[in-house]
Coordinates of C-alpha atoms in Angstrom, one line a residue:
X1 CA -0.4 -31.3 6.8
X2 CA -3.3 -33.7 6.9
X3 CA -6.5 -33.0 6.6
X4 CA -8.2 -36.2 8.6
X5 CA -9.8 -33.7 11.2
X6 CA -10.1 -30.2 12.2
X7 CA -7.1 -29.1 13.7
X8 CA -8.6 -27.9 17.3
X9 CA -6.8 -24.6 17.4
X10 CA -6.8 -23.4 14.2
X11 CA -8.9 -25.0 11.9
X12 CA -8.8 -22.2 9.7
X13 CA -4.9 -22.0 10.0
X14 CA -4.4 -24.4 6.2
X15 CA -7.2 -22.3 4.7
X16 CA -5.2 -21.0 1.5
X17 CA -3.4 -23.8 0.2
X18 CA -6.1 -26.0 0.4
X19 CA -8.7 -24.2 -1.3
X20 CA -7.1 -22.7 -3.5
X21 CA -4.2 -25.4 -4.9
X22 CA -2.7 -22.8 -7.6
X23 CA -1.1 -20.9 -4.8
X24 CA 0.9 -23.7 -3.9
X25 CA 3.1 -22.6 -7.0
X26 CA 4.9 -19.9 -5.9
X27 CA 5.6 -18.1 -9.7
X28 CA 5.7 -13.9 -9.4
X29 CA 2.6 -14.3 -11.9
X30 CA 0.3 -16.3 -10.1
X31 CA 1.1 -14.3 -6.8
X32 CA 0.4 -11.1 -8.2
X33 CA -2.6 -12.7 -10.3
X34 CA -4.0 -13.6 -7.2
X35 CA -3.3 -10.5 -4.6
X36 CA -4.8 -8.4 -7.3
X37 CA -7.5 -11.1 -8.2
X38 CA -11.4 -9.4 -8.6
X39 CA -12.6 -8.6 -5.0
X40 CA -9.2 -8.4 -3.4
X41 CA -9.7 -5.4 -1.5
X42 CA -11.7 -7.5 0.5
X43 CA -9.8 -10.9 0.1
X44 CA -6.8 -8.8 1.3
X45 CA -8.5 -7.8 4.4
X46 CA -7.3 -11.1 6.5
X47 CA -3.4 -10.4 6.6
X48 CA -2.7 -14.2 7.1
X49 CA -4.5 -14.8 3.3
X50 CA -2.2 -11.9 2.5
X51 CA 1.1 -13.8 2.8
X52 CA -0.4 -17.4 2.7
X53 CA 0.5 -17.9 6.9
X54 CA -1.0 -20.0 9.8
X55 CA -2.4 -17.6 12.3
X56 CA -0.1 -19.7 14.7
X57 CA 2.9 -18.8 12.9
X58 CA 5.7 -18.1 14.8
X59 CA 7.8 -14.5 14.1
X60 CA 10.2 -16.0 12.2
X61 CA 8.3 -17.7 9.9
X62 CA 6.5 -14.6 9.5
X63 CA 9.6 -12.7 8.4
X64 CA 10.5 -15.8 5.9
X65 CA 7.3 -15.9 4.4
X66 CA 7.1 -11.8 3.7
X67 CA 10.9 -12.0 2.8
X68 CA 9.7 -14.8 -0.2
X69 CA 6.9 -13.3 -1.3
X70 CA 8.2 -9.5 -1.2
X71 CA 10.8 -10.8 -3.8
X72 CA 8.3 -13.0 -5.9
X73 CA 6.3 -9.7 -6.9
X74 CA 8.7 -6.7 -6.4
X75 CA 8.1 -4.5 -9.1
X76 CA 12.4 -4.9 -9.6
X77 CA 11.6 -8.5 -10.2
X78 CA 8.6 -8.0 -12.6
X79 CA 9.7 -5.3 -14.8
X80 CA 7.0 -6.3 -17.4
X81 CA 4.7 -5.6 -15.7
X82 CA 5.6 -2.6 -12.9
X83 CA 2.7 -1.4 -12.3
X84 CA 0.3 -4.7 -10.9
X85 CA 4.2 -5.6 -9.1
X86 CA 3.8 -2.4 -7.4
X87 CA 0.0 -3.0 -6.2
X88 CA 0.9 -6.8 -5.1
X89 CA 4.1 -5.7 -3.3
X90 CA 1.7 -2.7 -1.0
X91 CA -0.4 -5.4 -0.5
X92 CA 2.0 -8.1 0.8
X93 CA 3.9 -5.1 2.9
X94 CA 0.8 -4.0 4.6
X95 CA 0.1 -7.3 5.6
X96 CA 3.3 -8.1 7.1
X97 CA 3.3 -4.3 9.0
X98 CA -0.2 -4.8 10.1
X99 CA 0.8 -8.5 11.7
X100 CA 4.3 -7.2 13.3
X101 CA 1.6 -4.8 15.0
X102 CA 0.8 -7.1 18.4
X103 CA -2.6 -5.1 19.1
X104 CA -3.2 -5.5 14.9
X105 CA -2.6 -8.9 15.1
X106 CA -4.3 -9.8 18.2
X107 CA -7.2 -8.4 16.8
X108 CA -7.0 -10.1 13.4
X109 CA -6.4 -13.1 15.2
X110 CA -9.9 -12.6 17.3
X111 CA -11.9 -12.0 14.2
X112 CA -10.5 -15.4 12.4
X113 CA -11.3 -17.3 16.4
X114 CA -15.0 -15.6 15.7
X115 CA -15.3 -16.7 12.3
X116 CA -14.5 -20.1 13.4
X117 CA -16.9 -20.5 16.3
X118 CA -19.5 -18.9 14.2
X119 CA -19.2 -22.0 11.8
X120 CA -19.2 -24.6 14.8
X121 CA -22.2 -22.7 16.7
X122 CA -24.5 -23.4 13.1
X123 CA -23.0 -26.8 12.9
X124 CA -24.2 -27.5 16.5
X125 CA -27.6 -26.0 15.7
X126 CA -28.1 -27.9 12.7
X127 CA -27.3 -31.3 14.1
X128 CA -29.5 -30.3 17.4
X129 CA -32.0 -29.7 14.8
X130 CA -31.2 -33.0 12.6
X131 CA -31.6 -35.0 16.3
X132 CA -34.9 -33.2 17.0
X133 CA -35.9 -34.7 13.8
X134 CA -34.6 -38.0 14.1
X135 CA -32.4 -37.9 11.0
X136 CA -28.8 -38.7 11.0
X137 CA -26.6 -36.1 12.3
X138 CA -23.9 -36.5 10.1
X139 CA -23.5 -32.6 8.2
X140 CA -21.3 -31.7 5.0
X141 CA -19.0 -29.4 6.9
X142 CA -17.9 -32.5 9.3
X143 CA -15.8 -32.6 5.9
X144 CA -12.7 -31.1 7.5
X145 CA -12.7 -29.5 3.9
X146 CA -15.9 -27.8 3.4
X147 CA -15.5 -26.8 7.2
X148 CA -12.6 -25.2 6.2
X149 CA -14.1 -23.6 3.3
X150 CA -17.0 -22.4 5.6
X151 CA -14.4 -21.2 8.2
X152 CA -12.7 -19.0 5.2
X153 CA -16.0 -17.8 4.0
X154 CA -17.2 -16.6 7.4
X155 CA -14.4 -15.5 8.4
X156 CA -13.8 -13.1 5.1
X157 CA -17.3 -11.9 5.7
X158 CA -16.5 -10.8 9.4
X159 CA -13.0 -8.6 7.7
X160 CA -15.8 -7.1 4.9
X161 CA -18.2 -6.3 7.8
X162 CA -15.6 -4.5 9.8
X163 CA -14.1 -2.7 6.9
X164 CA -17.5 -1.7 5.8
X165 CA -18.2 -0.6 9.8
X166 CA -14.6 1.3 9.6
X167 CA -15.3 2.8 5.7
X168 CA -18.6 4.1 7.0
X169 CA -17.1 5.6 10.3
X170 CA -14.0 7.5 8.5
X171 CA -16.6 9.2 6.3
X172 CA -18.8 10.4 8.8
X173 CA -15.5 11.9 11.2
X174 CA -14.2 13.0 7.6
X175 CA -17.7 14.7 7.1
X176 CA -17.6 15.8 10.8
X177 CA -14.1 17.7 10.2
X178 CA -15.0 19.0 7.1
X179 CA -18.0 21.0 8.8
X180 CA -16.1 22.0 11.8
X181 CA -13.7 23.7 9.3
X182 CA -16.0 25.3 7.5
X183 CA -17.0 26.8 10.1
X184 CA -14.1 28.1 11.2
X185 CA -13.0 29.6 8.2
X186 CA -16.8 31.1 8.4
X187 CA -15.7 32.6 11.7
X188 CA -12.4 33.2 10.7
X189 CA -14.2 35.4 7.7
X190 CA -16.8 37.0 9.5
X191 CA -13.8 38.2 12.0
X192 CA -12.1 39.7 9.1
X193 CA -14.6 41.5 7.7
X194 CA -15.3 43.1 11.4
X195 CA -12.1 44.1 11.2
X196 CA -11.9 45.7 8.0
X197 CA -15.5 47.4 8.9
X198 CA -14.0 48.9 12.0
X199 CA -10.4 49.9 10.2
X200 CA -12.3 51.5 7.5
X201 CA -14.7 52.9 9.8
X202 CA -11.9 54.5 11.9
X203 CA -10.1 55.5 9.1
X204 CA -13.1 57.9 7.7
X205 CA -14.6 59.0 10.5
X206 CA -12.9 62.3 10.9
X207 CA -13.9 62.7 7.3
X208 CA -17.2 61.9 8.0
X209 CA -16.9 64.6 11.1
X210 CA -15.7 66.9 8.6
X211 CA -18.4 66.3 6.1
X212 CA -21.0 65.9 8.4
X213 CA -19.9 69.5 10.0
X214 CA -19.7 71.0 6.6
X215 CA -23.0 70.1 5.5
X216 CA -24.4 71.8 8.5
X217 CA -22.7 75.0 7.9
X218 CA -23.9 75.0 4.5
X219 CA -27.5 74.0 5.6
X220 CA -27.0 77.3 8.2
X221 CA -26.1 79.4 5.6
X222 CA -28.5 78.3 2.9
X223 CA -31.2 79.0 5.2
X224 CA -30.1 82.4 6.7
X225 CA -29.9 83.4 3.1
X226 CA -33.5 81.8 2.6
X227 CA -35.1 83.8 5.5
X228 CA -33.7 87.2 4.9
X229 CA -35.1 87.1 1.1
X230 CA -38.4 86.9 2.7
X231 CA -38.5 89.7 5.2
X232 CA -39.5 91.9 3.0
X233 CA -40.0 96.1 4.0
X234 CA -43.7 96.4 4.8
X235 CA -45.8 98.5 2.4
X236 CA -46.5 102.0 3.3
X237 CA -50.3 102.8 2.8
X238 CA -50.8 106.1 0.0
X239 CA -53.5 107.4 2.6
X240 CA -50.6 107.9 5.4
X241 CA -48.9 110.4 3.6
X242 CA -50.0 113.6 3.9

């Protein structure tokens, strides 16, 4: 491909190979050096970056590309080193699933378009402001390269934003189900423990009944035997008897 001017479509779509020329090489090292390079998580974001694809790629080419680079970093294939194999391979697999995905990929596709535009509205608004100025209007990123390279920035900023926006928004309905369980298994609880009341309440009632009934008998007696100790004969006066 050349690079004498922005392509109009997809600018964006040479991205990879042309800023980062050790890719070109296609070794199982370098791949998995560079899908499990520092900050991939969010490098890795933009499936297209993932398996090294114009946007505009048709199926076919999509199913080559993840076919070639599936077998470059299998962990079969890199048996020295299994473990990073394994990572790059989840990687390159969860790109191509994500991009077989029509709704995935439409989406992915509007976020690179955004990051694009994005790029050209500053452009516009620099030269505007260049014009205002009376200066020449000629900017870095008419470079096809750096506007490229601006593309690729702005757009990998847009996949961090949204990943952030989507991090953020799993741990607030992960928070969200968290309480509503706990709750339930509050309710659920507190039902129990109703129920156990009520069993064990129904279970010793009619030894309660018994007890209670008891008690008052004895109480009964106690006290009959309590009064009659104090009704004592009444004394009979010396003077009366005669």
């Amino acid at each position: 491909h050349g690079s004498a001017a922005p392509q109009p479509s997809f600018c964006i779509s040479l991205q990879v190979k042309q800023i980062e020329k050790r890719d070109s090489v296609l070794t199982s090292k370098q791949q998995i050096d560079r899908l499990l390079r520092p900050g991939s998580s969010y490098f890795n974001l933009n499936p297209f970056e993932v398996l090294q694809i114009d946007p505009d790629a048709t199926d076919e080419e999509l199913k080559k590309r993840f076919r070639q680079l599936s077998i470059l970093v299998h962990p079969d294939k890199n048996q020295d080193d299994p473990d990073r194999a394994q990572q790059a391979f989840e990687a390159v697999d969860k790109a191509y699933k994500l991009l077989l995905d029509a709704e995935q990929k439409k989406r992915i596709i509007d976020v690179i378009h955004a990051g694009k535009e994005y790029v050209e509205h500053m452009m516009s608004q620099k030269k505007k402001q260049l014009k205002k100025d009376g200066k020449p209007t000629f900017i870095e990123e008419d470079d096809p390269e750096v506007f490229r390279q601006a593309v690729y920035k702005q757009t990998m900023k847009l996949f961090a934003e949204l990943e952030i926006k989507r991090k953020e928004r799993e741990a607030k309905e992960m928070h969200e189900r968290k309480r509503q369980r706990e709750e339930e298994i509050e309710t659920q609880e507190r039902a129990k423990r109703e129920r156990e009341w009520q069993k064990n309440f129904e279970e010793t009632r009619d030894g309660r009944v018994d007890s209670w009934r008891n008690f008052q008998a004895k109480g009964k007696t106690k006290k009959e035997k309590k009064n009659r100790t104090f009704l004592k004969p009444p004394k009979v006066k010396m003077e009366q008897r005669e």
